[in-house]
Amino acid sequence: MKAFITIEGNDGSGKSTVIEGLKKVFAERGVDVVFTREPGGSAIAEQIRGIILDPKNTEMDDKTEALLYAASRRQHLRETVLPALEQGKLVICDRFIDSSLAYQGHARGIGIEEVYDMNMFATSGMLPDLTLYILVSPEVGLSRKTHQKELDRLELETNNFHKTVYEGYLKLVERFPERVVLINGEKTKEEVLSETLKVIDKFLNK
Ligand code: TYD
């Protein structure tokens, strides 16, 4: 059962709802799954998350942002993900390296390969076993987010930024065909959850 699965999505994709659904399903099955998230997932990583997402930090440099995400990722791996995998558990993580590649690498314009290399240093070369991208068109994503009251620093970015994030994810589907599976987030909640589960179960039963 030991595996490291990550769930990705552009803002407003419904990723969080899918993860809530997965938690219920695995609990009903009696399977011990460690659900975690980035940025954050350990005490130090959560503190770094606070700095990254604080809307007051308008002066943050793009590379500083990328480095902070990577720093939080390393700490989260060391404290949360690796110990769980060593115990033979299944770990499902809300966002991981692909978020950095799409948001910092592509949308911020640092470069996907540059951010990939920097993350390989941070994770000592570790990649997820399976990654699901739940994607909605940027228009749908943004229309869903306007109902939310407090937006963080990344959510406050321009529509064009969110469009570029989406395009970044599409590029990554081609870059990592063996690891990444694309899920259409514009279907109903139930359909998105059942498709996601199908992909995970197929992978676990391999
Ligand atoms: P979060 O509140 O977790 O958003 P969501 O519910 O959309 O997952 O905030 C995380 C924000 O940080 C989100 O806008 C995506 C962004 N992000 C990056 O830009 N790079 C990264 O490496 C990660 C992990 C997240």
Short mmCIF file of C-alpha atoms and ligand atoms in Angstrom, two decimals:
data_model
loop_
_atom_site.label_atom_id
_atom_site.label_comp_id
_atom_site.label_asym_id
_atom_site.label_seq_id
_atom_site.Cartn_x
_atom_site.Cartn_y
_atom_site.Cartn_z
CA MET A 1 0.00 0.00 0.00
CA LYS A 2 3.03 2.25 0.42
CA ALA A 3 2.80 5.02 -2.19
CA PHE A 4 3.13 8.76 -2.51
CA ILE A 5 0.22 10.25 -4.45
CA THR A 6 -0.21 13.97 -5.07
CA ILE A 7 -3.29 15.89 -6.14
CA GLU A 8 -2.88 19.07 -8.14
CA GLY A 9 -5.23 21.62 -9.58
CA ASN A 10 -5.57 25.23 -10.60
CA ASP A 11 -7.37 27.62 -8.24
CA GLY A 12 -11.10 26.84 -8.08
CA SER A 13 -10.67 23.35 -9.55
CA GLY A 14 -12.56 21.65 -6.71
CA LYS A 15 -9.42 19.83 -5.59
CA SER A 16 -10.23 20.35 -1.89
CA THR A 17 -13.71 18.85 -2.33
CA VAL A 18 -12.22 15.80 -4.05
CA ILE A 19 -9.72 15.37 -1.22
CA GLU A 20 -12.53 15.52 1.36
CA GLY A 21 -14.30 12.81 -0.64
CA LEU A 22 -11.16 10.64 -0.73
CA LYS A 23 -10.77 10.98 3.05
CA LYS A 24 -14.29 9.61 3.53
CA VAL A 25 -13.84 6.74 1.10
CA PHE A 26 -10.55 5.56 2.62
CA ALA A 27 -11.95 5.90 6.15
CA GLU A 28 -14.94 3.74 5.15
CA ARG A 29 -12.56 1.18 3.70
CA GLY A 30 -10.59 1.20 6.95
CA VAL A 31 -7.38 2.08 5.12
CA ASP A 32 -4.88 4.18 7.06
CA VAL A 33 -3.97 7.01 4.70
CA VAL A 34 -1.89 10.03 5.67
CA PHE A 35 -3.52 13.11 4.12
CA THR A 36 -1.30 16.15 4.06
CA ARG A 37 -0.91 19.41 2.17
CA GLU A 38 1.51 21.94 0.76
CA PRO A 39 2.65 24.52 1.45
CA GLY A 40 2.62 23.29 5.05
CA GLY A 41 2.05 19.84 6.48
CA SER A 42 4.49 20.18 9.39
CA ALA A 43 4.94 22.86 12.05
CA ILE A 44 7.94 24.58 10.40
CA ALA A 45 6.47 24.22 6.91
CA GLU A 46 3.21 25.82 8.11
CA GLN A 47 5.19 28.82 9.36
CA ILE A 48 6.82 29.17 5.94
CA ARG A 49 3.31 28.91 4.39
CA GLY A 50 2.25 31.91 6.50
CA ILE A 51 5.05 34.03 5.01
CA ILE A 52 4.38 32.93 1.43
CA LEU A 53 0.62 33.48 1.42
CA ASP A 54 0.44 36.66 3.52
CA PRO A 55 -1.26 39.28 1.27
CA LYS A 56 0.92 41.94 2.98
CA ASN A 57 4.09 40.48 1.43
CA THR A 58 3.61 42.32 -1.86
CA GLU A 59 7.38 42.86 -2.27
CA MET A 60 8.21 39.16 -2.42
CA ASP A 61 10.62 38.32 -5.24
CA ASP A 62 9.59 35.45 -7.54
CA LYS A 63 12.69 33.39 -6.83
CA THR A 64 12.31 33.99 -3.09
CA GLU A 65 8.77 32.64 -3.44
CA ALA A 66 10.00 29.56 -5.32
CA LEU A 67 12.73 28.95 -2.73
CA LEU A 68 10.28 29.27 0.16
CA TYR A 69 7.91 26.73 -1.42
CA ALA A 70 10.86 24.39 -1.89
CA ALA A 71 12.08 24.95 1.69
CA SER A 72 8.62 24.19 3.03
CA ARG A 73 8.51 21.09 0.78
CA ARG A 74 11.78 19.71 2.12
CA GLN A 75 10.76 20.17 5.74
CA HIS A 76 7.37 18.59 5.05
CA LEU A 77 9.03 15.61 3.33
CA ARG A 78 11.47 15.05 6.18
CA GLU A 79 8.94 15.45 8.98
CA THR A 80 5.73 14.05 7.53
CA VAL A 81 5.93 12.27 4.16
CA LEU A 82 9.09 10.16 4.49
CA PRO A 83 8.30 8.86 8.01
CA ALA A 84 4.83 7.79 6.85
CA LEU A 85 6.23 6.04 3.77
CA GLU A 86 8.84 4.31 5.93
CA GLN A 87 5.94 2.91 7.97
CA GLY A 88 4.52 1.50 4.74
CA LYS A 89 1.61 3.96 4.57
CA LEU A 90 -0.17 5.52 1.67
CA VAL A 91 0.38 9.29 1.59
CA ILE A 92 -1.96 11.59 -0.33
CA CYS A 93 -0.74 15.15 -0.58
CA ASP A 94 -2.70 18.24 -1.62
CA ARG A 95 -0.20 19.94 -4.01
CA PHE A 96 3.50 19.16 -4.39
CA ILE A 97 6.31 19.86 -6.88
CA ASP A 98 3.97 20.30 -9.87
CA SER A 99 2.44 23.38 -8.20
CA SER A 100 5.89 24.95 -8.12
CA LEU A 101 6.48 24.02 -11.77
CA ALA A 102 3.12 25.47 -12.91
CA TYR A 103 2.94 28.56 -10.64
CA GLN A 104 6.58 29.59 -10.17
CA GLY A 105 8.19 27.87 -13.16
CA HIS A 106 5.63 28.71 -15.82
CA ALA A 107 3.29 31.45 -14.51
CA ARG A 108 5.96 33.52 -12.72
CA GLY A 109 8.25 32.92 -15.69
CA ILE A 110 11.25 31.52 -13.80
CA GLY A 111 11.26 28.50 -16.14
CA ILE A 112 9.92 24.99 -15.58
CA GLU A 113 13.34 23.34 -15.88
CA GLU A 114 15.01 25.83 -13.51
CA VAL A 115 12.34 25.29 -10.85
CA TYR A 116 12.47 21.53 -11.43
CA ASP A 117 16.24 21.44 -10.83
CA MET A 118 15.96 23.59 -7.71
CA ASN A 119 13.25 21.26 -6.39
CA MET A 120 15.34 18.19 -7.15
CA PHE A 121 17.90 19.68 -4.76
CA ALA A 122 15.16 20.30 -2.17
CA THR A 123 13.64 16.82 -2.36
CA SER A 124 16.91 14.95 -2.99
CA GLY A 125 15.41 13.81 -6.29
CA MET A 126 12.15 12.49 -4.94
CA LEU A 127 9.04 12.65 -7.15
CA PRO A 128 5.51 11.37 -6.44
CA ASP A 129 4.57 7.86 -7.61
CA LEU A 130 1.32 9.16 -9.10
CA THR A 131 -0.06 12.66 -9.62
CA LEU A 132 -3.60 13.66 -10.55
CA TYR A 133 -4.27 17.04 -12.10
CA ILE A 134 -7.83 18.22 -11.53
CA LEU A 135 -8.16 21.06 -13.99
CA VAL A 136 -10.90 23.51 -14.89
CA SER A 137 -10.64 26.28 -17.45
CA PRO A 138 -9.30 29.46 -15.78
CA GLU A 139 -12.69 31.16 -16.36
CA VAL A 140 -14.54 28.46 -14.43
CA GLY A 141 -11.86 28.45 -11.69
CA LEU A 142 -12.05 32.19 -11.14
CA SER A 143 -15.84 32.34 -11.14
CA ARG A 144 -15.83 29.73 -8.36
CA LYS A 145 -13.30 31.65 -6.28
CA THR A 146 -15.17 35.00 -6.21
CA HIS A 147 -17.57 33.55 -3.60
CA GLN A 148 -14.73 33.15 -1.15
CA LYS A 149 -14.23 36.03 1.33
CA GLU A 150 -10.54 36.21 2.14
CA LEU A 151 -8.18 35.52 -0.73
CA ASP A 152 -4.49 34.77 -0.14
CA ARG A 153 -1.56 36.43 -1.95
CA LEU A 154 -1.55 33.91 -4.80
CA GLU A 155 -5.33 33.95 -5.26
CA LEU A 156 -5.17 37.75 -5.52
CA GLU A 157 -3.04 37.44 -8.67
CA THR A 158 -4.41 38.64 -12.03
CA ASN A 159 -6.69 36.61 -14.29
CA ASN A 160 -3.81 36.37 -16.72
CA PHE A 161 -1.62 34.74 -14.06
CA HIS A 162 -4.29 32.08 -13.44
CA LYS A 163 -4.62 31.45 -17.15
CA THR A 164 -0.85 30.91 -17.35
CA VAL A 165 -0.94 28.51 -14.38
CA TYR A 166 -3.51 26.44 -16.28
CA GLU A 167 -1.34 26.42 -19.41
CA GLY A 168 1.63 25.43 -17.25
CA TYR A 169 -0.21 22.37 -15.98
CA LEU A 170 -1.10 21.37 -19.54
CA LYS A 171 2.59 21.57 -20.51
CA LEU A 172 3.46 19.38 -17.52
CA VAL A 173 1.01 16.66 -18.58
CA GLU A 174 3.23 16.26 -21.66
CA ARG A 175 6.45 16.56 -19.64
CA PHE A 176 5.53 13.76 -17.20
CA PRO A 177 3.23 11.37 -19.11
CA GLU A 178 4.17 8.32 -17.01
CA ARG A 179 3.36 9.96 -13.67
CA VAL A 180 0.54 12.42 -14.36
CA VAL A 181 -3.14 11.73 -15.05
CA LEU A 182 -5.45 14.56 -16.09
CA ILE A 183 -8.98 14.73 -14.64
CA ASN A 184 -11.66 17.07 -16.00
CA GLY A 185 -12.75 19.14 -12.99
CA GLU A 186 -15.71 20.65 -14.83
CA LYS A 187 -17.80 17.50 -14.43
CA THR A 188 -20.05 17.04 -11.37
CA LYS A 189 -18.46 16.62 -7.91
CA GLU A 190 -19.49 12.96 -7.88
CA GLU A 191 -18.03 12.26 -11.30
CA VAL A 192 -14.74 13.98 -10.49
CA LEU A 193 -14.42 12.02 -7.24
CA SER A 194 -15.24 8.68 -8.84
CA GLU A 195 -12.80 9.26 -11.72
CA THR A 196 -10.07 10.23 -9.27
CA LEU A 197 -10.72 7.11 -7.19
CA LYS A 198 -10.69 4.92 -10.26
CA VAL A 199 -7.23 6.17 -11.23
CA ILE A 200 -5.89 5.74 -7.67
CA ASP A 201 -7.34 2.23 -7.30
CA LYS A 202 -5.97 1.15 -10.65
CA PHE A 203 -2.54 2.39 -9.61
CA LEU A 204 -2.70 0.70 -6.19
CA ASN A 205 -3.83 -2.60 -7.69
CA LYS A 206 -1.02 -2.70 -10.23
P1 TYD B 1 -3.92 26.91 -0.65
O1 TYD B 1 -4.68 27.74 0.32
O2 TYD B 1 -3.37 25.61 -0.19
O3 TYD B 1 -4.73 26.81 -1.98
P2 TYD B 1 -5.53 25.65 -2.68
O4 TYD B 1 -6.74 25.41 -1.86
O5 TYD B 1 -5.79 26.26 -4.01
O6 TYD B 1 -4.61 24.46 -2.76
O7 TYD B 1 -2.74 27.86 -1.16
C1 TYD B 1 -1.74 27.44 -1.87
C2 TYD B 1 -1.42 28.46 -2.92
O8 TYD B 1 -0.04 28.36 -3.20
C3 TYD B 1 -2.15 28.15 -4.23
O9 TYD B 1 -2.56 29.37 -4.83
C4 TYD B 1 -1.08 27.53 -5.09
C5 TYD B 1 0.19 28.09 -4.57
N1 TYD B 1 1.38 27.21 -4.66
C6 TYD B 1 2.43 27.61 -5.48
O10 TYD B 1 2.36 28.65 -6.13
N2 TYD B 1 3.54 26.82 -5.54
C7 TYD B 1 3.66 25.67 -4.82
O11 TYD B 1 4.70 24.97 -4.90
C8 TYD B 1 2.57 25.27 -3.98
C9 TYD B 1 2.66 24.02 -3.17
C10 TYD B 1 1.44 26.07 -3.94
#
